[in-house]
Tab-separated table of C-alpha atoms and ligand atoms in Angstrom:
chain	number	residue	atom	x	y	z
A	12	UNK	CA	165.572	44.621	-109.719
A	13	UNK	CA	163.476	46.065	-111.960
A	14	UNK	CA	160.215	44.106	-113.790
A	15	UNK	CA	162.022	43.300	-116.713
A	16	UNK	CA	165.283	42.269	-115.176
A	17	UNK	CA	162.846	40.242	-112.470
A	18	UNK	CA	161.418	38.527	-115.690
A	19	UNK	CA	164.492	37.597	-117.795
A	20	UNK	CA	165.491	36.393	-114.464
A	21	UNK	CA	162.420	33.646	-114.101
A	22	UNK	CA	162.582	32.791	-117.684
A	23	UNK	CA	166.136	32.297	-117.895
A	24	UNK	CA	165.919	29.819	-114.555
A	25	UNK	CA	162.949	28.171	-115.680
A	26	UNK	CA	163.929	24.342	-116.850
A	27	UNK	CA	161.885	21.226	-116.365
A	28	UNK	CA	162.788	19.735	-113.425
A	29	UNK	CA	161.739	15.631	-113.229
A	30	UNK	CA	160.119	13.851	-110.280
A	31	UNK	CA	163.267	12.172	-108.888
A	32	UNK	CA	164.749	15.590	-107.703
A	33	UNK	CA	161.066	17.112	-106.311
A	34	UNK	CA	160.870	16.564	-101.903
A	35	UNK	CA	158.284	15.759	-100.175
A	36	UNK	CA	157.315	19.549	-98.864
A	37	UNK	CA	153.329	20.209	-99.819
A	38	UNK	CA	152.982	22.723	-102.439
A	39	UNK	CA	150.107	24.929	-100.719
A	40	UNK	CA	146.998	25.932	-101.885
A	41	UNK	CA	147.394	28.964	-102.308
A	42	UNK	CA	150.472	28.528	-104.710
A	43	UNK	CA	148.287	25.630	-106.917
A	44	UNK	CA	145.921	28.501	-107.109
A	45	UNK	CA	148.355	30.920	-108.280
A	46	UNK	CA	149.707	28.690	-111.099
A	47	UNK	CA	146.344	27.663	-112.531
A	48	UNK	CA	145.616	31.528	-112.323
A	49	UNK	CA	148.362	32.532	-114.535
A	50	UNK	CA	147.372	29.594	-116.941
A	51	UNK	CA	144.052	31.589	-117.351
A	52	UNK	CA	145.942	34.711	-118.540
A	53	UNK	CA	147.587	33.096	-121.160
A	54	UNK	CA	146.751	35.091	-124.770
A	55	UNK	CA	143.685	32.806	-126.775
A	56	UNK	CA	142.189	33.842	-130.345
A	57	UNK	CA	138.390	34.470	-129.627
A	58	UNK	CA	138.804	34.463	-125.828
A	59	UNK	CA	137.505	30.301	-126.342
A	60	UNK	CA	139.498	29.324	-123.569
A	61	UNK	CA	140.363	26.370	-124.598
A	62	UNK	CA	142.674	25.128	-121.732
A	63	UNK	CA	141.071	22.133	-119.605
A	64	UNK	CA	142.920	21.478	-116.327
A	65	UNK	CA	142.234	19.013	-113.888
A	66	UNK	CA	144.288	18.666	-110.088
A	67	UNK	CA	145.240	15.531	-109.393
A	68	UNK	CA	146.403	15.065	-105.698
A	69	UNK	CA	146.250	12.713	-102.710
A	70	UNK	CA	143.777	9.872	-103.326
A	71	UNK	CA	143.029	11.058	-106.830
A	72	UNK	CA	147.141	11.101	-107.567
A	73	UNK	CA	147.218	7.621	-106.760
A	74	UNK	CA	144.139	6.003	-108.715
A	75	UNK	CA	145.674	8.081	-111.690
A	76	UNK	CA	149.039	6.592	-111.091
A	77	UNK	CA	147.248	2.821	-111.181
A	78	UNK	CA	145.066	3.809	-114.525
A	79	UNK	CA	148.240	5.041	-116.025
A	80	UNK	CA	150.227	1.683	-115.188
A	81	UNK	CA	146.975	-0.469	-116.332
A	82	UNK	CA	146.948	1.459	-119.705
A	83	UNK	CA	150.791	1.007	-119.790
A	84	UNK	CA	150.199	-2.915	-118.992
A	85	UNK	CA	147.242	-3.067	-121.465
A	86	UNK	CA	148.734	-1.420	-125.097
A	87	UNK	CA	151.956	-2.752	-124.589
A	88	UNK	CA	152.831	-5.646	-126.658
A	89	UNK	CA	153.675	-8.609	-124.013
A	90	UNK	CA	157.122	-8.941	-125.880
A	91	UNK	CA	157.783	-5.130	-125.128
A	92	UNK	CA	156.619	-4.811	-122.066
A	93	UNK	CA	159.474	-3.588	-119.421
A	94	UNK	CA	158.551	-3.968	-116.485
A	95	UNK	CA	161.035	-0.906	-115.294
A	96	UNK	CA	158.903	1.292	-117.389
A	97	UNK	CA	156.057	0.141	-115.780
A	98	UNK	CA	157.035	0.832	-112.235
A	99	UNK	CA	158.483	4.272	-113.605
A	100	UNK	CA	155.023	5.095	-114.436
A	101	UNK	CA	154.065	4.592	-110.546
A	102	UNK	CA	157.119	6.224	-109.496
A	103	UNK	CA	156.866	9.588	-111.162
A	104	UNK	CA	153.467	10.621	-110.368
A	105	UNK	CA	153.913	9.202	-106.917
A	106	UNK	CA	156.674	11.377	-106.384
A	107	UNK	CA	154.710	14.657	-107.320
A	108	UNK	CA	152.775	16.447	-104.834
A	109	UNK	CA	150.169	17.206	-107.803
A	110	UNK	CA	149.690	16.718	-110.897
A	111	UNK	CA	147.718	18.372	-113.602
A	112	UNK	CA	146.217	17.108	-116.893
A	113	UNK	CA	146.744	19.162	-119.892
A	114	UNK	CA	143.676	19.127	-122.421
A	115	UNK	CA	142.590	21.223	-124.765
A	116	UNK	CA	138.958	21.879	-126.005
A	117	UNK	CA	138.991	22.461	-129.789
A	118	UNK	CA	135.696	24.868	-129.458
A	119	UNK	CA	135.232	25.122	-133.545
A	120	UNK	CA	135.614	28.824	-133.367
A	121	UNK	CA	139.065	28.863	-134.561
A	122	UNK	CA	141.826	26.898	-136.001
A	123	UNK	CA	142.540	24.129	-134.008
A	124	UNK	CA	146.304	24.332	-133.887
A	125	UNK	CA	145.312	27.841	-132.230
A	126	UNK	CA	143.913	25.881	-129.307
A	127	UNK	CA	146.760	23.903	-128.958
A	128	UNK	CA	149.299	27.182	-129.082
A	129	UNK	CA	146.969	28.989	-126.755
A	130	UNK	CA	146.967	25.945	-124.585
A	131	UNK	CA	150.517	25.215	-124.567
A	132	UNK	CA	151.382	29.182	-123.448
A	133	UNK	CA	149.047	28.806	-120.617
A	134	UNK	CA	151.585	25.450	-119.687
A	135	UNK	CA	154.447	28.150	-120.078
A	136	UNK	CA	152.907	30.348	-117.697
A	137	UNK	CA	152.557	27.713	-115.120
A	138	UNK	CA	155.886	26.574	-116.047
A	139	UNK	CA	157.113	30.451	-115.496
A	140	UNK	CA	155.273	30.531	-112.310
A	141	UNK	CA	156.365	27.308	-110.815
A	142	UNK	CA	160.196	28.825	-110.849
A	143	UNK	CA	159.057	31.929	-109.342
A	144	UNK	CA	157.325	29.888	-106.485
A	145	UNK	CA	160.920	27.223	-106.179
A	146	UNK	CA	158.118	24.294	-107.214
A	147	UNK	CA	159.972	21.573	-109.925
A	148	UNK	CA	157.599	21.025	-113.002
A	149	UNK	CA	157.517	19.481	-116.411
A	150	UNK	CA	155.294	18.622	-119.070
A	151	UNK	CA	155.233	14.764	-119.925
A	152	UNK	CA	153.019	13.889	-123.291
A	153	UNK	CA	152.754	9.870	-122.878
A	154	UNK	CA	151.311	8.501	-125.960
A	155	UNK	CA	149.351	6.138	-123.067
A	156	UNK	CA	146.998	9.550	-122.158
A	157	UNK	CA	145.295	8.974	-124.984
A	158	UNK	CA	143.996	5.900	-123.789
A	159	UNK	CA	142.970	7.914	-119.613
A	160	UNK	CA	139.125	7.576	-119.278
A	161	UNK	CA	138.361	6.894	-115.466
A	162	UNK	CA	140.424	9.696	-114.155
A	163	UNK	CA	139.492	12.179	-117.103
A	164	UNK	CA	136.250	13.148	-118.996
A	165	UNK	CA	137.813	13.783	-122.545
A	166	UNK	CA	134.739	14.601	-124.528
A	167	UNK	CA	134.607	14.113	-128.164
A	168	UNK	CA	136.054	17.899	-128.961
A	169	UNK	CA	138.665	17.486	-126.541
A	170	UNK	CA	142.517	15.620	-126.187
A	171	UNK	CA	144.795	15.410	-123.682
A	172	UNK	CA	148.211	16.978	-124.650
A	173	UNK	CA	150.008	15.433	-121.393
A	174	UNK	CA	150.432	15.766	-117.691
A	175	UNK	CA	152.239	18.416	-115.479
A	176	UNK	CA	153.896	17.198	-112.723
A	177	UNK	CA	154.881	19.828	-110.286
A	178	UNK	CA	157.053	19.161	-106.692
A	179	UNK	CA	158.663	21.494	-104.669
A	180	UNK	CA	162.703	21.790	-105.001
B	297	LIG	C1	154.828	19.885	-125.610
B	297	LIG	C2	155.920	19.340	-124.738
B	297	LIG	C3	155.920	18.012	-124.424
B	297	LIG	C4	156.932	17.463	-123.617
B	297	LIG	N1	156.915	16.129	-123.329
B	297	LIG	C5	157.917	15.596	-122.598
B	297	LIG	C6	157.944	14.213	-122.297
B	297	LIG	O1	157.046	13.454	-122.677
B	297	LIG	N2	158.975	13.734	-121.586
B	297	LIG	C7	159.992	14.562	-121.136
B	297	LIG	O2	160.923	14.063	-120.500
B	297	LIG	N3	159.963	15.881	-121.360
B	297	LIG	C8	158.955	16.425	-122.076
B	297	LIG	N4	158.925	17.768	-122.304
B	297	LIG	C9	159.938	18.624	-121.670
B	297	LIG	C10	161.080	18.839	-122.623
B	297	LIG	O3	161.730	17.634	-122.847
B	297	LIG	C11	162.005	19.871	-121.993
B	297	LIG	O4	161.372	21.073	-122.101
B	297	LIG	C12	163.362	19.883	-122.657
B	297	LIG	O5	164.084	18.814	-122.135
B	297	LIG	C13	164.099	21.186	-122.455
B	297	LIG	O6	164.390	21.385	-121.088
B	297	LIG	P1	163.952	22.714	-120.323
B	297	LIG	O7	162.472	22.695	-120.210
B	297	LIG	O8	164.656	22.617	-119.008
B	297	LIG	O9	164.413	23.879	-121.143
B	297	LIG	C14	157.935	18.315	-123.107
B	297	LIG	C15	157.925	19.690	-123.411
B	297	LIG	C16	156.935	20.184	-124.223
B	297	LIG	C17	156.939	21.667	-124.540
């Protein structure tokens, strides 16, 4: 195959793929560092970078996974409260080998809306380089990340657009 048959190949296979249908097989380092690498090559107005990502795995996957259920537990009315939800919430980022917060940093430079585009194309070049690597992904934007402080460091200029969970298929 050719490069451009090679890439209409990848971007026609690449769909998001949910927790429940990732195994248990350890994504290597070597392919994490690969997908936050071709994040970093994503097109941004000003070269600001704007694209925060933070690796959640392990130990640090699991005290996420808690905060996330707390928050849930915490903005959720008592009488709306579902208690399936809530264990969902555990579930899901349990089942991913790692997990990545999305935020952006809006550096004043340009528009912000151009942060959030350049942002969300360096999410489609993980997303393009997950398929390429067989690793399950897809981008989750919880109203509840909002509310993330011990696991994250959102500073004033920044916001969390959502969480990639990734999982090999
Ligand atoms: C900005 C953004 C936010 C998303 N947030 C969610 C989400 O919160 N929950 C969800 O199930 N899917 C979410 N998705 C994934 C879309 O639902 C998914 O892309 C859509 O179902 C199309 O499937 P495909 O990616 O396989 O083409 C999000 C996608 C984008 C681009």
């Amino acid at each position: 195959m050719n490069k451009a048959e090679v890439l209409k190949e990848i971007i026609e296979q690449r769909r998001s793929i949910f927790p429940k249908d990732y195994t248990d097989t350890e994504i290597t380092q070597a392919v994490i560092d690969e997908i936050l690498h071709s994040a970093t090559l994503a097109p941004n107005h000003k070269r600001t970078k704007p694209w925060r990502f933070k690796i959640f795995k392990g130990e640090e996957k699991v005290k996420l996974a808690s905060e996330m259920q707390a928050i849930y537990k915490a903005t959720q009315p008592e009488q709306l409260f579902l208690e399936k939800k809530y264990n969902d919430i555990g579930f899901k980022i349990n089942k991913a080998n790692v997990v990545v917060s999305i935020v952006v940093n809006f550096s004043g430079m340009v528009p912000e809306w151009e942060e959030i585009a350049a942002t969300s194309m360096a999410v489609q070049n993980m997303y393009l380089t997950c398929t390429a690597n067989n690793i399950g992904c897809y981008w989750s934007s919880p109203k509840i990340v909002d509310f993330l402080k011990e696991s994250l460091t959102i500073e004033e200029n920044q916001k969390c657009l959502g969480l990639f969970y990734m999982g090999a298929v």
